């Protein structure tokens, strides 16, 4: 049924199947509730060996111990249906018995200690999947001040400062100049109109300028 | 003493140098539309083939209009209202129409700049806020609306606009958007605070910076994988589209709106020139640079769109690879992107029944490339999505939004000038009011009006304004401008004006265009445009999460009261033309009141020429 298998075992996928019910004796199971987990890609490349399988069973035993308090051992985790994709089914039995642990209990145990399982295999939620056990998503940490407000504050501060400087500078400059020399009514102070200094352009006529000062229109 | 226009020629602001003037005109003409409208038109109308109607429209419609505006402004040395009043008091309404259109366009255009600012402020985060969906309420999954569409769409429609499903539902003010709008108007104000002095300095940056960024993007975009797909798609000419009259109409309207004629801003800008300036060369330069910029901008835009399509294609293929690997239980990395096609066909052949039950998506590059968008969709959805996939996303996002902001800001200068200059001409401004205060008042009023666009339904209103204010009234104004200059002022007088300014009369090409070709083209475009618009009841695409085909936009017709507002927006700016004409006829003043306008004790033409000769003698 499967096509040619690749001899490169650099990448693999671990698939766990938590069974409820006794169909673990015949794998692959045809139970109605099955959980698969597919690994999408591998970053950590280590070959999948029986030692890794042992680690998995040990980790699951540790997880079950933490969750239920029972003295689970490696022998209480049963694995079957292993494929080259590295996906398999597993079930847990209570210590010293052959009673299956309820699916819901196993699921909640896995869910709680997911990061420890991930860490044991140097994998992530995306690369190690427990079918049916959705990872609770990490809540993004909201920063105290949204960063965009900071940028906004910087920009607006600069703009406001610029506006105030541009508005105030001519006034201050004029007042300063006016304090240096006395003249009457050259500029009406209320208007705040400043003469634009257009530079050396325009048509300037010497004889005309004296009239300007005294003749008001 | 010290008043502005009444004192005559010496008091009128002037450009520091020619470069300022040219940069300002180019900045006004080159706007956001060059980046997000032209490439879209180029793409949907058969790539390279679109350039033909575009260039024809440029030569026969765009350049003559541009030359006309620059020449008449430079000769009569007044803002738009003053110019038309000088030509004839009967057509003084054209200036007022320009004023109103400039104001209305400025109001919604700055809202677009506010959106750009919002994205700019949000580009300083890692990861970019539009790259992931937020969590839902109970933290078990992602937000439903976001998963159904995309994170980029969600960020634009929900977190930026918080859009309502219908234009009738106004919602409330979006405070984030209000402060961005306030910032945008403050930035416009600070650039315009000293009138020409400050704006002239600002254009050195705002007009040149976009070219720098476009070049950077060009280099970056061409090195992205998939860029050539996009470029190929853009430039492959499809000569069949030339038979579609819609192509010619869109080319003509694109040139017309792209050059920013009929706003009155260009008339004001050229009126600050010295009298003997070669405006023919300026007009050709501005027109050609505008079109060249459109072309230049379309290259990085389409390279990036090609890159985006390529990325989407790879993502689609990866998903299929995973589905196939999982279903057939291969070992990982057996099927890769390289041998995807081989495996696809092999599995399809060998296990057809199994294969058909594998949940596969169709991955089609052409379909992905065809998802062309223009306008805000291009900038805020497509481009932001592309930027996420580029390494160093924040840098590219910041550069892109600063470029858009510069492009828009330099166009805003023209709009504001088109409002302030006629206000000065109309002499409604009290003498004691300094120009800083007047500018502040205009900006404040515009900001308050633009608060409409910060409501939750604001995006729909921007679309309304964009489609109706910035289209039909401009065509009408331009038509009256040509008629006013060529037929009321007279071709002969105008030729002599040009002779006075440039030293030679306009050649037969310009005359033919002004007298016949351009008015005819404008008339045809106007009628065709109105006919096309009137054929269907106007509709708008609404973002409705409850729509059954969500995330597609739900196409809704405008309700009647909105339709009435649309009619108002088209009519009110141009109603001043007949109203003013009527008013002047009633008052019996049909002769040119040029003597009254130009009368001032400090300047008459003879004096002007004389002193110029004197200064040349002296120097």
Short mmCIF file of N, CA and C in Angstrom, two decimals, chain A residues 50-211:
data_model
loop_
_atom_site.label_atom_id
_atom_site.label_comp_id
_atom_site.label_asym_id
_atom_site.label_seq_id
_atom_site.Cartn_x
_atom_site.Cartn_y
_atom_site.Cartn_z
N UNK A 50 14.55 2.72 18.67
CA UNK A 50 13.78 2.15 19.78
C UNK A 50 14.06 2.89 21.08
N UNK A 51 15.26 3.49 21.15
CA UNK A 51 15.55 4.28 22.34
C UNK A 51 14.64 5.49 22.42
N UNK A 52 14.39 6.10 21.25
CA UNK A 52 13.47 7.23 21.24
C UNK A 52 12.08 6.77 21.67
N UNK A 53 11.71 5.59 21.23
CA UNK A 53 10.41 5.07 21.63
C UNK A 53 10.37 4.88 23.13
N UNK A 54 11.49 4.40 23.67
CA UNK A 54 11.57 4.22 25.11
C UNK A 54 11.40 5.57 25.81
N UNK A 55 12.07 6.57 25.26
CA UNK A 55 11.95 7.91 25.85
C UNK A 55 10.50 8.37 25.82
N UNK A 56 9.84 8.08 24.73
CA UNK A 56 8.45 8.50 24.63
C UNK A 56 7.61 7.84 25.72
N UNK A 57 7.81 6.52 25.87
CA UNK A 57 7.00 5.83 26.86
C UNK A 57 7.32 6.34 28.25
N UNK A 58 8.59 6.61 28.49
CA UNK A 58 8.97 7.13 29.80
C UNK A 58 8.35 8.50 30.05
N UNK A 59 8.38 9.32 29.01
CA UNK A 59 7.80 10.66 29.16
C UNK A 59 6.31 10.57 29.45
N UNK A 60 5.63 9.70 28.70
CA UNK A 60 4.19 9.55 28.93
C UNK A 60 3.91 9.05 30.34
N UNK A 61 4.76 8.13 30.80
CA UNK A 61 4.58 7.63 32.16
C UNK A 61 4.74 8.76 33.16
N UNK A 62 5.74 9.59 32.93
CA UNK A 62 5.97 10.75 33.80
C UNK A 62 4.75 11.66 33.80
N UNK A 63 4.20 11.90 32.60
CA UNK A 63 3.04 12.78 32.48
C UNK A 63 1.85 12.19 33.24
N UNK A 64 1.65 10.89 33.08
CA UNK A 64 0.51 10.26 33.75
C UNK A 64 0.70 10.29 35.26
N UNK A 65 1.92 10.11 35.69
CA UNK A 65 2.19 10.17 37.13
C UNK A 65 1.81 11.51 37.68
N UNK A 66 2.27 12.55 36.98
CA UNK A 66 2.00 13.90 37.47
C UNK A 66 0.51 14.19 37.52
N UNK A 67 -0.17 13.68 36.53
CA UNK A 67 -1.58 14.05 36.42
C UNK A 67 -2.45 13.25 37.40
N UNK A 68 -2.19 11.96 37.47
CA UNK A 68 -3.09 11.14 38.26
C UNK A 68 -2.50 10.73 39.60
N UNK A 69 -1.21 10.81 39.72
CA UNK A 69 -0.60 10.42 40.99
C UNK A 69 -0.33 8.92 41.09
N UNK A 70 -0.76 8.15 40.10
CA UNK A 70 -0.49 6.71 40.16
C UNK A 70 0.95 6.43 39.78
N UNK A 71 1.43 5.27 40.19
CA UNK A 71 2.84 4.95 39.98
C UNK A 71 3.02 4.31 38.61
N UNK A 72 2.87 5.13 37.59
CA UNK A 72 3.01 4.60 36.23
C UNK A 72 4.45 4.27 35.93
N UNK A 73 4.62 3.19 35.19
CA UNK A 73 5.96 2.83 34.74
C UNK A 73 5.97 2.77 33.23
N UNK A 74 7.16 2.53 32.71
CA UNK A 74 7.30 2.50 31.26
C UNK A 74 6.45 1.38 30.67
N UNK A 75 6.29 0.31 31.44
CA UNK A 75 5.55 -0.84 30.91
C UNK A 75 4.06 -0.58 30.84
N UNK A 76 3.60 0.51 31.45
CA UNK A 76 2.17 0.79 31.41
C UNK A 76 1.76 1.54 30.17
N UNK A 77 2.71 1.94 29.37
CA UNK A 77 2.40 2.66 28.13
C UNK A 77 2.61 1.67 26.98
N UNK A 78 1.57 1.44 26.24
CA UNK A 78 1.64 0.45 25.16
C UNK A 78 1.52 1.15 23.82
N UNK A 79 2.40 0.71 22.95
CA UNK A 79 2.47 1.36 21.63
C UNK A 79 2.25 0.31 20.57
N UNK A 80 1.51 0.68 19.54
CA UNK A 80 1.38 -0.25 18.43
C UNK A 80 1.12 0.51 17.15
N UNK A 81 1.20 -0.19 16.08
CA UNK A 81 0.89 0.41 14.77
C UNK A 81 1.93 1.41 14.33
N UNK A 82 3.18 1.15 14.67
CA UNK A 82 4.20 2.12 14.30
C UNK A 82 4.45 2.07 12.80
N UNK A 83 4.54 3.21 12.19
CA UNK A 83 4.82 3.27 10.76
C UNK A 83 6.11 4.04 10.52
N UNK A 84 6.58 3.95 9.29
CA UNK A 84 7.82 4.63 8.95
C UNK A 84 7.67 6.14 8.99
N UNK A 85 6.40 6.57 8.95
CA UNK A 85 6.15 8.00 9.05
C UNK A 85 6.50 8.49 10.43
N UNK A 86 6.71 7.46 11.26
CA UNK A 86 6.78 7.61 12.69
C UNK A 86 5.46 8.15 13.21
N UNK A 87 4.47 7.35 13.04
CA UNK A 87 3.21 7.63 13.71
C UNK A 87 2.76 6.32 14.32
N UNK A 88 2.17 6.42 15.48
CA UNK A 88 1.74 5.17 16.14
C UNK A 88 0.63 5.48 17.10
N UNK A 89 0.05 4.43 17.54
CA UNK A 89 -1.01 4.51 18.53
C UNK A 89 -0.41 4.17 19.88
N UNK A 90 -0.95 4.74 20.93
CA UNK A 90 -0.53 4.29 22.24
C UNK A 90 -1.72 4.31 23.18
N UNK A 91 -1.62 3.46 24.16
CA UNK A 91 -2.62 3.49 25.23
C UNK A 91 -1.88 3.39 26.55
N UNK A 92 -2.56 3.83 27.59
CA UNK A 92 -1.97 3.73 28.92
C UNK A 92 -2.85 2.84 29.77
N UNK A 93 -2.24 2.01 30.55
CA UNK A 93 -2.99 1.18 31.48
C UNK A 93 -2.61 1.56 32.90
N UNK A 94 -3.56 1.38 33.81
CA UNK A 94 -3.28 1.71 35.19
C UNK A 94 -2.17 0.80 35.69
N UNK A 95 -1.38 1.31 36.62
CA UNK A 95 -0.26 0.47 37.08
C UNK A 95 -0.76 -0.83 37.70
N UNK A 96 -0.05 -1.87 37.37
CA UNK A 96 -0.29 -3.20 37.90
C UNK A 96 -1.62 -3.79 37.44
N UNK A 97 -2.28 -3.21 36.49
CA UNK A 97 -3.51 -3.80 35.96
C UNK A 97 -3.47 -3.73 34.46
N UNK A 98 -4.53 -4.27 33.87
CA UNK A 98 -4.65 -4.09 32.42
C UNK A 98 -5.85 -3.23 32.07
N UNK A 99 -6.31 -2.44 33.05
CA UNK A 99 -7.43 -1.54 32.74
C UNK A 99 -6.89 -0.34 31.98
N UNK A 100 -7.59 0.01 30.94
CA UNK A 100 -7.15 1.18 30.17
C UNK A 100 -7.47 2.46 30.91
N UNK A 101 -6.56 3.35 30.80
CA UNK A 101 -6.85 4.70 31.31
C UNK A 101 -7.81 5.36 30.35
N UNK A 102 -8.73 6.06 30.94
CA UNK A 102 -9.73 6.73 30.12
C UNK A 102 -9.08 7.73 29.16
N UNK A 103 -9.68 7.81 27.98
CA UNK A 103 -9.10 8.69 26.96
C UNK A 103 -9.05 10.13 27.42
N UNK A 104 -10.12 10.53 28.07
CA UNK A 104 -10.18 11.93 28.50
C UNK A 104 -9.08 12.24 29.48
N UNK A 105 -8.78 11.25 30.37
CA UNK A 105 -7.73 11.49 31.36
C UNK A 105 -6.38 11.63 30.67
N UNK A 106 -6.12 10.74 29.74
CA UNK A 106 -4.84 10.80 29.02
C UNK A 106 -4.73 12.12 28.27
N UNK A 107 -5.83 12.49 27.65
CA UNK A 107 -5.80 13.74 26.87
C UNK A 107 -5.50 14.93 27.75
N UNK A 108 -6.17 15.00 28.89
CA UNK A 108 -5.94 16.18 29.72
C UNK A 108 -4.54 16.16 30.29
N UNK A 109 -4.03 14.96 30.57
CA UNK A 109 -2.65 14.88 31.06
C UNK A 109 -1.68 15.40 30.02
N UNK A 110 -1.89 14.94 28.79
CA UNK A 110 -1.00 15.38 27.71
C UNK A 110 -1.10 16.87 27.52
N UNK A 111 -2.35 17.35 27.57
CA UNK A 111 -2.54 18.78 27.33
C UNK A 111 -1.81 19.62 28.37
N UNK A 112 -1.89 19.15 29.60
CA UNK A 112 -1.27 19.94 30.67
C UNK A 112 0.23 20.00 30.54
N UNK A 113 0.83 18.86 30.18
CA UNK A 113 2.28 18.80 30.23
C UNK A 113 2.86 18.75 28.83
N UNK A 114 2.19 19.37 27.95
CA UNK A 114 2.59 19.33 26.55
C UNK A 114 3.99 19.88 26.33
N UNK A 115 4.29 20.96 27.04
CA UNK A 115 5.58 21.57 26.79
C UNK A 115 6.72 20.66 27.26
N UNK A 116 6.46 19.88 28.30
CA UNK A 116 7.51 18.96 28.75
C UNK A 116 7.75 17.86 27.72
N UNK A 117 6.64 17.37 27.14
CA UNK A 117 6.78 16.33 26.12
C UNK A 117 7.51 16.90 24.91
N UNK A 118 7.08 18.10 24.51
CA UNK A 118 7.76 18.74 23.38
C UNK A 118 9.24 18.88 23.66
N UNK A 119 9.53 19.36 24.86
CA UNK A 119 10.92 19.60 25.21
C UNK A 119 11.76 18.33 25.19
N UNK A 120 11.14 17.22 25.61
CA UNK A 120 11.91 15.97 25.65
C UNK A 120 12.37 15.57 24.26
N UNK A 121 11.59 15.94 23.26
CA UNK A 121 11.95 15.54 21.89
C UNK A 121 12.48 16.69 21.07
N UNK A 122 12.69 17.83 21.69
CA UNK A 122 13.19 19.01 20.99
C UNK A 122 12.27 19.37 19.83
N UNK A 123 10.96 19.25 20.08
CA UNK A 123 10.01 19.53 19.01
C UNK A 123 9.07 20.63 19.47
N UNK A 124 8.18 21.01 18.58
CA UNK A 124 7.22 22.06 18.92
C UNK A 124 5.82 21.53 18.70
N UNK A 125 4.87 22.37 19.00
CA UNK A 125 3.48 21.99 18.79
C UNK A 125 3.20 21.69 17.33
N UNK A 126 3.96 22.34 16.46
CA UNK A 126 3.69 22.12 15.04
C UNK A 126 4.33 20.82 14.55
N UNK A 127 5.43 20.41 15.16
CA UNK A 127 6.13 19.25 14.63
C UNK A 127 5.79 17.98 15.38
N UNK A 128 5.14 18.08 16.50
CA UNK A 128 4.74 16.89 17.25
C UNK A 128 3.27 17.04 17.53
N UNK A 129 2.51 16.10 17.02
CA UNK A 129 1.08 16.25 17.12
C UNK A 129 0.47 15.10 17.87
N UNK A 130 -0.42 15.43 18.78
CA UNK A 130 -1.27 14.42 19.39
C UNK A 130 -2.63 14.61 18.78
N UNK A 131 -3.07 13.63 18.10
CA UNK A 131 -4.33 13.80 17.41
C UNK A 131 -5.45 14.06 18.39
N UNK A 132 -6.21 15.09 18.14
CA UNK A 132 -7.35 15.39 18.99
C UNK A 132 -7.01 16.24 20.18
N UNK A 133 -5.74 16.39 20.46
CA UNK A 133 -5.38 17.23 21.59
C UNK A 133 -4.85 18.52 21.01
N UNK A 134 -5.72 19.51 21.01
CA UNK A 134 -5.30 20.79 20.44
C UNK A 134 -4.44 21.53 21.44
N UNK A 135 -3.39 22.11 20.95
CA UNK A 135 -2.57 22.88 21.90
C UNK A 135 -3.30 24.14 22.32
N UNK A 136 -3.24 24.42 23.62
CA UNK A 136 -3.78 25.72 24.03
C UNK A 136 -2.77 26.75 23.58
N UNK A 137 -3.28 27.76 22.95
CA UNK A 137 -2.40 28.73 22.33
C UNK A 137 -1.84 29.66 23.38
N UNK A 138 -0.59 29.97 23.21
CA UNK A 138 0.04 30.90 24.14
C UNK A 138 -0.55 32.28 23.92
N UNK A 139 -0.96 32.87 25.00
CA UNK A 139 -1.51 34.22 24.87
C UNK A 139 -0.38 35.18 24.58
N UNK A 140 -0.52 36.00 23.57
CA UNK A 140 0.55 36.98 23.33
C UNK A 140 0.60 37.97 24.48
N UNK A 141 1.81 38.31 24.86
CA UNK A 141 1.96 39.22 25.99
C UNK A 141 1.66 40.63 25.52
N UNK A 142 0.63 41.25 26.05
CA UNK A 142 0.38 42.62 25.60
C UNK A 142 1.36 43.57 26.28
N UNK A 143 2.06 44.36 25.51
CA UNK A 143 3.00 45.28 26.14
C UNK A 143 2.24 46.36 26.90
N UNK A 144 2.93 46.97 27.85
CA UNK A 144 2.25 47.94 28.70
C UNK A 144 1.72 49.10 27.88
N UNK A 145 2.61 49.70 27.07
CA UNK A 145 2.10 50.70 26.12
C UNK A 145 2.18 50.09 24.75
N UNK A 146 1.12 50.21 23.99
CA UNK A 146 1.21 49.69 22.62
C UNK A 146 2.34 50.41 21.89
N UNK A 147 3.17 49.69 21.17
CA UNK A 147 4.34 50.33 20.54
C UNK A 147 3.96 51.45 19.60
N UNK A 148 2.77 51.31 19.01
CA UNK A 148 2.44 52.34 18.02
C UNK A 148 2.19 53.68 18.68
N UNK A 149 1.73 53.65 19.90
CA UNK A 149 1.53 54.91 20.59
C UNK A 149 2.85 55.61 20.86
N UNK A 150 3.87 54.80 21.07
CA UNK A 150 5.18 55.38 21.31
C UNK A 150 5.67 56.10 20.07
N UNK A 151 5.55 55.42 18.94
CA UNK A 151 5.99 56.04 17.69
C UNK A 151 5.17 57.29 17.40
N UNK A 152 3.85 57.17 17.63
CA UNK A 152 2.97 58.30 17.43
C UNK A 152 3.40 59.47 18.31
N UNK A 153 3.72 59.15 19.57
CA UNK A 153 4.13 60.20 20.48
C UNK A 153 5.38 60.90 19.99
N UNK A 154 6.32 60.11 19.50
CA UNK A 154 7.57 60.71 19.01
C UNK A 154 7.29 61.63 17.83
N UNK A 155 6.53 61.12 16.88
CA UNK A 155 6.27 61.92 15.67
C UNK A 155 5.50 63.18 16.01
N UNK A 156 4.44 63.02 16.80
CA UNK A 156 3.61 64.19 17.12
C UNK A 156 4.36 65.18 17.97
N UNK A 157 5.21 64.65 18.86
CA UNK A 157 6.01 65.56 19.67
C UNK A 157 6.90 66.42 18.79
N UNK A 158 7.55 65.76 17.82
CA UNK A 158 8.42 66.51 16.93
C UNK A 158 7.64 67.54 16.12
N UNK A 159 6.48 67.12 15.62
CA UNK A 159 5.68 68.04 14.80
C UNK A 159 5.19 69.23 15.62
N UNK A 160 4.68 68.93 16.82
CA UNK A 160 4.17 70.02 17.66
C UNK A 160 5.28 70.98 18.02
N UNK A 161 6.44 70.42 18.38
CA UNK A 161 7.56 71.29 18.71
C UNK A 161 7.91 72.16 17.52
N UNK A 162 7.90 71.56 16.33
CA UNK A 162 8.21 72.32 15.13
C UNK A 162 7.23 73.45 14.91
N UNK A 163 5.94 73.14 15.10
CA UNK A 163 4.92 74.17 14.88
C UNK A 163 5.14 75.33 15.84
N UNK A 164 5.34 74.97 17.11
CA UNK A 164 5.49 76.03 18.12
C UNK A 164 6.72 76.87 17.82
N UNK A 165 7.80 76.21 17.47
CA UNK A 165 9.03 76.96 17.17
C UNK A 165 8.81 77.88 15.99
N UNK A 166 8.22 77.34 14.93
CA UNK A 166 8.04 78.15 13.73
C UNK A 166 7.10 79.32 13.97
N UNK A 167 6.12 79.11 14.85
CA UNK A 167 5.20 80.22 15.13
C UNK A 167 5.83 81.25 16.05
N UNK A 168 6.56 80.75 17.03
CA UNK A 168 7.05 81.65 18.07
C UNK A 168 8.32 82.37 17.67
N UNK A 169 9.13 81.73 16.87
CA UNK A 169 10.44 82.30 16.58
C UNK A 169 10.38 83.72 16.00
N UNK A 170 9.53 83.95 14.99
CA UNK A 170 9.51 85.32 14.46
C UNK A 170 9.05 86.34 15.49
N UNK A 171 8.08 85.93 16.33
CA UNK A 171 7.60 86.85 17.36
C UNK A 171 8.72 87.21 18.33
N UNK A 172 9.37 86.16 18.78
CA UNK A 172 10.46 86.39 19.73
C UNK A 172 11.56 87.22 19.09
N UNK A 173 11.87 86.92 17.87
CA UNK A 173 12.91 87.62 17.15
C UNK A 173 12.56 89.09 16.97
N UNK A 174 11.28 89.31 16.64
CA UNK A 174 10.83 90.69 16.43
C UNK A 174 10.87 91.46 17.72
N UNK A 175 10.38 90.85 18.80
CA UNK A 175 10.38 91.53 20.10
C UNK A 175 11.79 91.88 20.50
N UNK A 176 12.67 90.96 20.23
CA UNK A 176 14.06 91.18 20.59
C UNK A 176 14.65 92.34 19.79
N UNK A 177 14.31 92.37 18.50
CA UNK A 177 14.80 93.47 17.66
C UNK A 177 14.16 94.77 18.06
N UNK A 178 12.90 94.71 18.43
CA UNK A 178 12.20 95.94 18.77
C UNK A 178 12.75 96.53 20.05
N UNK A 179 13.17 95.67 20.93
CA UNK A 179 13.77 96.19 22.15
C UNK A 179 15.08 96.89 21.87
N UNK A 180 15.70 96.54 20.76
CA UNK A 180 16.97 97.18 20.48
C UNK A 180 16.82 98.55 19.87
N UNK A 181 15.81 98.74 19.03
CA UNK A 181 15.64 100.07 18.45
C UNK A 181 14.22 100.53 18.64
N UNK A 182 14.03 101.80 18.75
CA UNK A 182 12.69 102.32 18.95
C UNK A 182 12.17 102.81 17.62
N UNK A 183 10.93 102.45 17.35
CA UNK A 183 10.29 103.05 16.19
C UNK A 183 8.81 103.06 16.44
N UNK A 184 8.12 103.89 15.75
CA UNK A 184 6.71 104.00 16.04
C UNK A 184 5.88 103.54 14.86
N UNK A 185 5.13 102.53 15.12
CA UNK A 185 4.12 102.09 14.17
C UNK A 185 4.66 101.50 12.88
N UNK A 186 5.88 101.01 12.94
CA UNK A 186 6.31 100.37 11.69
C UNK A 186 5.49 99.11 11.44
N UNK A 187 5.25 98.41 12.54
CA UNK A 187 4.36 97.24 12.39
C UNK A 187 3.28 97.31 13.44
N UNK A 188 2.07 97.12 13.08
CA UNK A 188 1.01 97.08 14.07
C UNK A 188 1.16 95.79 14.86
N UNK A 189 1.40 95.91 16.14
CA UNK A 189 1.72 94.72 16.92
C UNK A 189 0.59 93.73 16.98
N UNK A 190 -0.63 94.21 16.95
CA UNK A 190 -1.75 93.27 17.10
C UNK A 190 -1.85 92.30 15.94
N UNK A 191 -1.43 92.76 14.79
CA UNK A 191 -1.68 91.90 13.63
C UNK A 191 -0.76 90.70 13.60
N UNK A 192 0.38 90.79 14.23
CA UNK A 192 1.38 89.73 14.18
C UNK A 192 1.79 89.38 12.77
N UNK A 193 1.59 90.33 11.90
CA UNK A 193 2.04 90.06 10.54
C UNK A 193 3.51 90.37 10.47
N UNK A 194 4.25 89.44 10.02
CA UNK A 194 5.66 89.74 9.88
C UNK A 194 5.94 89.96 8.41
N UNK A 195 6.81 90.91 8.17
CA UNK A 195 7.14 91.15 6.77
C UNK A 195 7.99 90.00 6.30
N UNK A 196 7.61 89.46 5.23
CA UNK A 196 8.44 88.39 4.70
C UNK A 196 9.66 89.00 4.06
N UNK A 197 10.74 88.37 4.36
CA UNK A 197 11.95 88.91 3.75
C UNK A 197 12.21 88.09 2.51
N UNK A 198 11.88 88.66 1.46
CA UNK A 198 11.97 87.91 0.22
C UNK A 198 13.36 87.95 -0.39
N UNK A 199 14.27 88.50 0.35
CA UNK A 199 15.62 88.53 -0.21
C UNK A 199 15.80 89.70 -1.15
N UNK A 200 16.69 89.54 -2.02
CA UNK A 200 17.05 90.68 -2.86
C UNK A 200 16.22 90.76 -4.12
N UNK A 201 15.03 90.17 -4.07
CA UNK A 201 14.23 90.29 -5.28
C UNK A 201 13.25 91.46 -5.13
N UNK A 202 12.40 91.54 -6.06
CA UNK A 202 11.44 92.65 -5.99
C UNK A 202 12.05 93.91 -6.55
N UNK A 203 11.17 94.84 -6.69
CA UNK A 203 11.61 96.08 -7.31
C UNK A 203 11.70 97.12 -6.21
N UNK A 204 12.86 97.38 -5.82
CA UNK A 204 13.05 98.29 -4.70
C UNK A 204 13.53 99.63 -5.21
N UNK A 205 12.86 100.65 -4.80
CA UNK A 205 13.15 101.97 -5.32
C UNK A 205 13.43 102.88 -4.14
N UNK A 206 14.65 103.39 -4.06
CA UNK A 206 15.10 104.11 -2.88
C UNK A 206 14.22 105.31 -2.57
N UNK A 207 13.90 106.08 -3.56
CA UNK A 207 13.14 107.29 -3.30
C UNK A 207 11.74 106.96 -2.81
N UNK A 208 11.33 105.78 -3.12
CA UNK A 208 9.97 105.38 -2.78
C UNK A 208 9.87 104.99 -1.32
N UNK A 209 10.97 104.43 -0.76
CA UNK A 209 10.86 103.76 0.53
C UNK A 209 10.58 104.76 1.63
N UNK A 210 11.09 105.96 1.53
CA UNK A 210 10.82 106.93 2.59
C UNK A 210 9.36 107.23 2.69
N UNK A 211 8.72 107.29 1.54
CA UNK A 211 7.28 107.53 1.57
C UNK A 211 6.57 106.41 2.30
#
